[in-house]
PDB file of C-alpha atoms and ligand atoms in Angstrom:
ATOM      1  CA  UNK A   1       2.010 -16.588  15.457  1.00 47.00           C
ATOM      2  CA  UNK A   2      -1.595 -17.597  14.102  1.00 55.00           C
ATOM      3  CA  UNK A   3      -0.503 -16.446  10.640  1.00 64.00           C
ATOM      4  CA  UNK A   4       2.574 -17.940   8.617  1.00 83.00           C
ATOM      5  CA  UNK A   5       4.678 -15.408   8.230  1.00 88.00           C
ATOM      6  CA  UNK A   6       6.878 -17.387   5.283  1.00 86.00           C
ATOM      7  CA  UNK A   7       3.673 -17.940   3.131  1.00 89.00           C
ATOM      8  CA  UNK A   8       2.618 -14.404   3.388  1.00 94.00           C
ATOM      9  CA  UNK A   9       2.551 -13.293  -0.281  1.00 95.00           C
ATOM     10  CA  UNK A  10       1.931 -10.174  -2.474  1.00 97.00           C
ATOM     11  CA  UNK A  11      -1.704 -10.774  -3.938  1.00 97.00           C
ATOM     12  CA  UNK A  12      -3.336  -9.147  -7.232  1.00 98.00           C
ATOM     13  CA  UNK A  13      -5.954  -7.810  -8.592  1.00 98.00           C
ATOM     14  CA  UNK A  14      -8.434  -8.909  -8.549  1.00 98.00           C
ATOM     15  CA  UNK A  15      -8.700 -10.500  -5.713  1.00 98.00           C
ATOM     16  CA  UNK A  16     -11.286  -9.212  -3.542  1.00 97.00           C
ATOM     17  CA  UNK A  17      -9.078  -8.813  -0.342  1.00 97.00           C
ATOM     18  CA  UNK A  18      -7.647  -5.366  -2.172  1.00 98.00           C
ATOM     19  CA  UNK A  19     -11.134  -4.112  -1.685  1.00 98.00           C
ATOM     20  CA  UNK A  20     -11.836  -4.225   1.475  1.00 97.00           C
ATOM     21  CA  UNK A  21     -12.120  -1.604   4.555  1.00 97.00           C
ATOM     22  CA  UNK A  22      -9.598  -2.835   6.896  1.00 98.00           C
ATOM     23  CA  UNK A  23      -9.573  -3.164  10.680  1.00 98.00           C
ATOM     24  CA  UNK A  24      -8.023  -1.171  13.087  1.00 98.00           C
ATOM     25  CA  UNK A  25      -4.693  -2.844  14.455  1.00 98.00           C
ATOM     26  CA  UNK A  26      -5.249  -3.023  18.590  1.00 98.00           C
ATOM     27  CA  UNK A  27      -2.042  -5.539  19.258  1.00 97.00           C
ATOM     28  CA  UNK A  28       1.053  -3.568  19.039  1.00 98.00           C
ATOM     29  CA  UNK A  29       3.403  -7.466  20.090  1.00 97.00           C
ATOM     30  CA  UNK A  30       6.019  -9.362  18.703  1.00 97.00           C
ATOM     31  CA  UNK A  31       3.519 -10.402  16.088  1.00 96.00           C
ATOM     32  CA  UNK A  32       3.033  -7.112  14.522  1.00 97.00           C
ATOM     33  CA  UNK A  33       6.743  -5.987  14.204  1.00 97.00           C
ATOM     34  CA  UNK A  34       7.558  -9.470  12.893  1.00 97.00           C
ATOM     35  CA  UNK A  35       4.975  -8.968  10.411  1.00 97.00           C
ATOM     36  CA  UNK A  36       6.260  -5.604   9.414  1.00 98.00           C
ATOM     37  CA  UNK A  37       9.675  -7.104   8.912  1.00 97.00           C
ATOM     38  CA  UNK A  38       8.168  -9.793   6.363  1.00 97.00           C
ATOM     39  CA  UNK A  39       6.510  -6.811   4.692  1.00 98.00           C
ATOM     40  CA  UNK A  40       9.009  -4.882   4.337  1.00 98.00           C
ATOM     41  CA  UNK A  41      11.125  -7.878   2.925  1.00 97.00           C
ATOM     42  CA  UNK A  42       8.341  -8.805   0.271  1.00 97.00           C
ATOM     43  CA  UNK A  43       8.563  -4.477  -0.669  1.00 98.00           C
ATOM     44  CA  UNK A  44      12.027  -4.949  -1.552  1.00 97.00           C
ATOM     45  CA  UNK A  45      12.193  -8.447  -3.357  1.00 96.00           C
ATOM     46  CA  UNK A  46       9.256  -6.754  -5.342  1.00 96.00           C
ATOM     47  CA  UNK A  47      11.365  -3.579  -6.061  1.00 96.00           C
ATOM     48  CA  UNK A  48       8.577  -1.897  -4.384  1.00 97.00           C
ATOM     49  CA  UNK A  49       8.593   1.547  -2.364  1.00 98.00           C
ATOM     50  CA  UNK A  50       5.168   1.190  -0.026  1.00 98.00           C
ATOM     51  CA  UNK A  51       3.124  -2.071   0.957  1.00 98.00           C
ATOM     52  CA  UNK A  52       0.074  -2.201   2.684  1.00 98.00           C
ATOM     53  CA  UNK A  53      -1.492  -4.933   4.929  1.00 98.00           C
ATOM     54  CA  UNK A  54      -4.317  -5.342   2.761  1.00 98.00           C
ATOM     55  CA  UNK A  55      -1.776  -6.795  -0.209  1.00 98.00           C
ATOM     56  CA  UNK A  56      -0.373  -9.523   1.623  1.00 98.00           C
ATOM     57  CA  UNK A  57      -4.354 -10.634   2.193  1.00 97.00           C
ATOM     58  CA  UNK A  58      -4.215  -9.268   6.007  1.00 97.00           C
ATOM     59  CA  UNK A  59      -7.346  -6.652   6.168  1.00 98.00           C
ATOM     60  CA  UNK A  60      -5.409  -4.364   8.946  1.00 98.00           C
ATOM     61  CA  UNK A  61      -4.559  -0.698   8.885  1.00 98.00           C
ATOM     62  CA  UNK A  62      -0.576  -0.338   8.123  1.00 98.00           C
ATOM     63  CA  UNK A  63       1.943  -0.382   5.995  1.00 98.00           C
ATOM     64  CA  UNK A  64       5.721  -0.391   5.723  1.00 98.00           C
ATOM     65  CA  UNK A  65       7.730   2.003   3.303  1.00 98.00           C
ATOM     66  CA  UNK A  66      11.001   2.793   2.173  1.00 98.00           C
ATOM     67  CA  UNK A  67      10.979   5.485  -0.533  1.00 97.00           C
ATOM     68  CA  UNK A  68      15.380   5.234  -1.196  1.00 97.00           C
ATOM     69  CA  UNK A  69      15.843   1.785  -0.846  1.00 95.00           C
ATOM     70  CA  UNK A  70      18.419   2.540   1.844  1.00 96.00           C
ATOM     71  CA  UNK A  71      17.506   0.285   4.734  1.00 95.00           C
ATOM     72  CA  UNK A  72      17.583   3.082   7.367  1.00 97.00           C
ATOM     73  CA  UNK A  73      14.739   4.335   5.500  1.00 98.00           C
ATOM     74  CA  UNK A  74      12.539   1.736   5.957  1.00 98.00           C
ATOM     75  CA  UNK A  75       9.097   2.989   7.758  1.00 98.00           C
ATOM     76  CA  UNK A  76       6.486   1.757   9.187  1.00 98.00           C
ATOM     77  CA  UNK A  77       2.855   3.118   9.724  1.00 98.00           C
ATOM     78  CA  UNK A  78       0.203   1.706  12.293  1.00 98.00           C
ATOM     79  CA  UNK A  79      -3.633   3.159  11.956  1.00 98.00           C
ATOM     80  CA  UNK A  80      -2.415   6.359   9.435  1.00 98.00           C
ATOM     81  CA  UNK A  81      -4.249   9.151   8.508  1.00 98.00           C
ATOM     82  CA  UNK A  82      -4.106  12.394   6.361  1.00 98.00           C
ATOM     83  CA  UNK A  83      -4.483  14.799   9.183  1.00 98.00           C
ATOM     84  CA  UNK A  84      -3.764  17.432   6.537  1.00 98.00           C
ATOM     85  CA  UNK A  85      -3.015  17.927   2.707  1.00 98.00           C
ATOM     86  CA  UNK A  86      -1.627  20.376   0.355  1.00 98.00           C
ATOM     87  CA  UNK A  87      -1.618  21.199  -3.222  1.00 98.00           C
ATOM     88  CA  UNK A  88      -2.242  19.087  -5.720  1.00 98.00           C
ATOM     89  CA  UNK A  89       0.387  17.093  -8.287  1.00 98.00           C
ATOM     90  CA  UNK A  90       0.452  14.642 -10.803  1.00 97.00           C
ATOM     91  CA  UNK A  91       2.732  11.837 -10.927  1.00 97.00           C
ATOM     92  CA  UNK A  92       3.074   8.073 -12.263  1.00 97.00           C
ATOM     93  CA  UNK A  93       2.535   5.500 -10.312  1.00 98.00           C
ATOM     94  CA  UNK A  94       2.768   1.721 -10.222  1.00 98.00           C
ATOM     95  CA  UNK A  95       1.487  -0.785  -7.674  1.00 98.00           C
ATOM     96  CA  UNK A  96       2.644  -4.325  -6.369  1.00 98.00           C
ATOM     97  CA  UNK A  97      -0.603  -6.076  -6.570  1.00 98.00           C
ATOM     98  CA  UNK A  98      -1.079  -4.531  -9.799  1.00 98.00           C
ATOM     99  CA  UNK A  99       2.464  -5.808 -11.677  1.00 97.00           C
ATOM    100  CA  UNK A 100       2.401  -4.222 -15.567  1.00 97.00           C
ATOM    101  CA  UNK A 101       0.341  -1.395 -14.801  1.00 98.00           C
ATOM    102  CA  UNK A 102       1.760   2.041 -14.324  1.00 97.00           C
ATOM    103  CA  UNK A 103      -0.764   5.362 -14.139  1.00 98.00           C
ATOM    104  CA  UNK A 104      -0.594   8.984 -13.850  1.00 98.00           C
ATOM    105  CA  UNK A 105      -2.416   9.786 -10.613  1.00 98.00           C
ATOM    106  CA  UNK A 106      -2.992  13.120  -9.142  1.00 98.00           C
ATOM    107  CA  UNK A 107      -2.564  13.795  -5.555  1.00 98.00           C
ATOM    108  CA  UNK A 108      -1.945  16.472  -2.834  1.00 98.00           C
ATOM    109  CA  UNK A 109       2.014  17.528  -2.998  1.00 98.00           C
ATOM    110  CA  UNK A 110       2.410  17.652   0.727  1.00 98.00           C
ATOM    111  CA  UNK A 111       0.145  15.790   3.308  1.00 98.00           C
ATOM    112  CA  UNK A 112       0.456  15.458   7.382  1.00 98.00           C
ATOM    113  CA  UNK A 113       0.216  12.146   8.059  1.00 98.00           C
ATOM    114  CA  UNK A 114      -0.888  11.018  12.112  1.00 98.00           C
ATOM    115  CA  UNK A 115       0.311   7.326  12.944  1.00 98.00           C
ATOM    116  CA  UNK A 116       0.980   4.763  15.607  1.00 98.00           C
ATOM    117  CA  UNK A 117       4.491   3.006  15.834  1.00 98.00           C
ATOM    118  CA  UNK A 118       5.361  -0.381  16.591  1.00 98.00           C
ATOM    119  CA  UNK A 119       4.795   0.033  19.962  1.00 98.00           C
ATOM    120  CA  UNK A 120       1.332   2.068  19.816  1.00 98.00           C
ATOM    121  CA  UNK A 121       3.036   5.333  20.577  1.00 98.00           C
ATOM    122  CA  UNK A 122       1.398   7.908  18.058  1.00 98.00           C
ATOM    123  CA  UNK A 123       3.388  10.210  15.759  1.00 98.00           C
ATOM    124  CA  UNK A 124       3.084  12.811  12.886  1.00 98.00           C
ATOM    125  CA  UNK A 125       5.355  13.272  10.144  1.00 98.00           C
ATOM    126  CA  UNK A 126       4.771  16.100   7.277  1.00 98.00           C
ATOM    127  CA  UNK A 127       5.424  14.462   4.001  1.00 98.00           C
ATOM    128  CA  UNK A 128       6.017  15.719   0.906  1.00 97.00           C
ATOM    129  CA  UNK A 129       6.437  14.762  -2.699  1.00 97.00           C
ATOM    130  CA  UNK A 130       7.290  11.163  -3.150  1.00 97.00           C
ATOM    131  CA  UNK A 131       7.219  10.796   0.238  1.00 98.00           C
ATOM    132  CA  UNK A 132       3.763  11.939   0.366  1.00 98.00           C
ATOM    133  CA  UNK A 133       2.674  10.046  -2.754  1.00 98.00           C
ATOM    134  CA  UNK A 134       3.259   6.730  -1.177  1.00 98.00           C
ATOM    135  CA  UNK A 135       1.669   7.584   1.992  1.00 98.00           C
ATOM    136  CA  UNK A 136      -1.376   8.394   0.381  1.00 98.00           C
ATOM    137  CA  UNK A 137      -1.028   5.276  -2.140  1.00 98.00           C
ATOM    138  CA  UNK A 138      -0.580   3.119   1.138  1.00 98.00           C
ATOM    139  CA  UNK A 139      -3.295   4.903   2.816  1.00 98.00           C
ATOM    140  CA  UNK A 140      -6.047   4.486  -0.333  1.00 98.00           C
ATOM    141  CA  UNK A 141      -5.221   0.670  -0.059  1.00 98.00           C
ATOM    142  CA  UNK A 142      -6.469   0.800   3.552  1.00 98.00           C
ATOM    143  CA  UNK A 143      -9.704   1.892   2.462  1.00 98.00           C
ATOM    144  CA  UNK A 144     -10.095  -0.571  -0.221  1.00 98.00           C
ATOM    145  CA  UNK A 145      -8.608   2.310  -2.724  1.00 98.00           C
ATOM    146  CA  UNK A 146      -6.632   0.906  -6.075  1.00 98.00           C
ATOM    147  CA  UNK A 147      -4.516   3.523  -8.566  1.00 98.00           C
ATOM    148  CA  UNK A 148      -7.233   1.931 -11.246  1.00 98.00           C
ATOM    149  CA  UNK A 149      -9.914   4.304  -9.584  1.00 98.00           C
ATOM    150  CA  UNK A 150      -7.763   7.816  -9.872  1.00 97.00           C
ATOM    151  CA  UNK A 151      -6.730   7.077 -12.933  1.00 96.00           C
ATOM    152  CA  UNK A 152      -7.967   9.247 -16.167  1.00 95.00           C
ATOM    153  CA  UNK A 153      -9.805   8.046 -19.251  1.00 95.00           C
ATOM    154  CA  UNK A 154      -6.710   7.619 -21.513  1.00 96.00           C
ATOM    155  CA  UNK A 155      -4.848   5.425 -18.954  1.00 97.00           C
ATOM    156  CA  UNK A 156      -8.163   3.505 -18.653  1.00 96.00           C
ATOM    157  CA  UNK A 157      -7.836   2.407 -22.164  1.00 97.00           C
ATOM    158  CA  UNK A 158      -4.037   1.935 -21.922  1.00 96.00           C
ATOM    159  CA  UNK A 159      -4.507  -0.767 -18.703  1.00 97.00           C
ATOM    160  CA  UNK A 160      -7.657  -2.331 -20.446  1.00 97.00           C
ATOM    161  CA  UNK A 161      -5.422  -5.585 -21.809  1.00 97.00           C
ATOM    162  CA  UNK A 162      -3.222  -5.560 -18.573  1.00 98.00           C
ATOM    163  CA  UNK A 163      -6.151  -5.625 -16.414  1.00 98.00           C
ATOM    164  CA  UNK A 164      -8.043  -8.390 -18.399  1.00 98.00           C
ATOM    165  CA  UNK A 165      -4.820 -10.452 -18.682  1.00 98.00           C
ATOM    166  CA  UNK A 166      -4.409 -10.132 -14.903  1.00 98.00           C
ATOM    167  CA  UNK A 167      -8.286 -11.335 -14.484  1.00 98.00           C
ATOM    168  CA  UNK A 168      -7.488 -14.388 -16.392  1.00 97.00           C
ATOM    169  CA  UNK A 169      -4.978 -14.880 -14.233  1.00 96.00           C
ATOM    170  CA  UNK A 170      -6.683 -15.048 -11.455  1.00 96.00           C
ATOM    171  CA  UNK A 171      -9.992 -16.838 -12.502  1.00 95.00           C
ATOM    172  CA  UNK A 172      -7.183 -19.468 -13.462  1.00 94.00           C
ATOM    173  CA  UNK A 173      -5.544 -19.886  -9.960  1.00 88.00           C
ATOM    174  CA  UNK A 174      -8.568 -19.895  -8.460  1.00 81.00           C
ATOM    175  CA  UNK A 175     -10.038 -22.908 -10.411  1.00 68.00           C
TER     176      UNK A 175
HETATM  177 ZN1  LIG B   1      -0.357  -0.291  -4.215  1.00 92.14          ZN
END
C-alpha cells in the first residue's frame, strides 16, 4: 500500500492537515479496510471513542468509532453525512489531536447519519446521544471542523494555555 500503515500517527493541533476539506473516498480495496483497522487500533491505544481520516494526516472522508470500547462495537463510516438532526444538547467533549483539552459543545441529541461501508454499499443508522455526538465530532473533522470552534467564551479562556503550549509544540517539531 502507497501509505505506511505502521507510521500512521495521531497528529495535533495545529497542524494544518486538521483543517482541511477532505476528499471523497472512491477505492473501497484491501487498502481502505486495512487502513480502518490501523485507525481503529490508534482510537483505542489513545483511549479514544471516534477518529477521523483527517487526524492520522490522510485528507479522506471516514472515520472509525467505537463508543463502549467493546470490540464488536467498533464502526466504521465511509463518505458520512447528517441526513437528519434532532434537538439540541450539551455535552463535554475531548479530542485526540487535541490531548489536554476538554470542552462543553452543544449539538443535536439525535442525528440520521447516511454512509458507505467497507465495501461501498451505503447505509443509514439513526444515532442518538453519545452515539450521535461522535458522529457529528467525526463528521466536523471531515470538514476541517475542531471542538475549539463550538466552544463558548469561558472554555475559550480555559484552553488559552493548553492551546499555546500545544503550538509550541509543534513550531518545535517542525524546526
Ligand atoms: Zn476529534
Amino acid at each position: 500500500m502507497s501509505i505506511g500503515l505502521d507510521t500512521l500517527r495521531i497528529i495535533h493541533y495545529p497542524d494544518p492537515r486538521l483543517r482541511d476539506k477532505c476528499a471523497p473516498v472512491t477505492m473501497f480495496d484491501d487498502d481502505l479496510a486495512a487502513l480502518t483497522q490501523r485507525m481503529l487500533e490508534l482510537m483505542r491505544d489513545g483511549n479514544g471513542v471516534g477518529l477521523a481520516a483527517p487526524q492520522v494526516g490522510l485528507l479522506q472522508r471516514l472515520f472509525v468509532m467505537n463508543h463502549s470500547g467493546e470490540p464488536s462495537d467498533d464502526r466504521i463510516f465511509v463518505n458520512p453525512r447528517i441526513t437528519d438532526q434532532h434537538g439540541s444538547v450539551e455535552g463535554e467533549e475531548g479530542c485526540l489531536s487535541l490531548p489536554g483539552v476538554h470542552v462543553a459543545v452543544r449539538r443535536a441529541k439525535q442525528c440520521v447519519v447516511t454512509a458507505q461501508d467497507l465495501d461501498g454499499r451505503e447505509f443509514v443508522v439513526q444515532t442518538e446521544d453519545l452515539i450521535a455526538r461522535i458522529c457529528q465530532h467525526e463528521t466536523d473533522h471531515l470538514n476541517g471542523v475542531l471542538i475549539l470552534d463550538r466552544m463558548g467564551p469561558s472554555d475559550r479562556i480555559a484552553t488559552k494555555q493548553t492551546l499555546r503550549a500545544l503550538e509550541d509544540n509543534y513550531k518545535s517539531n517542525e524546526s
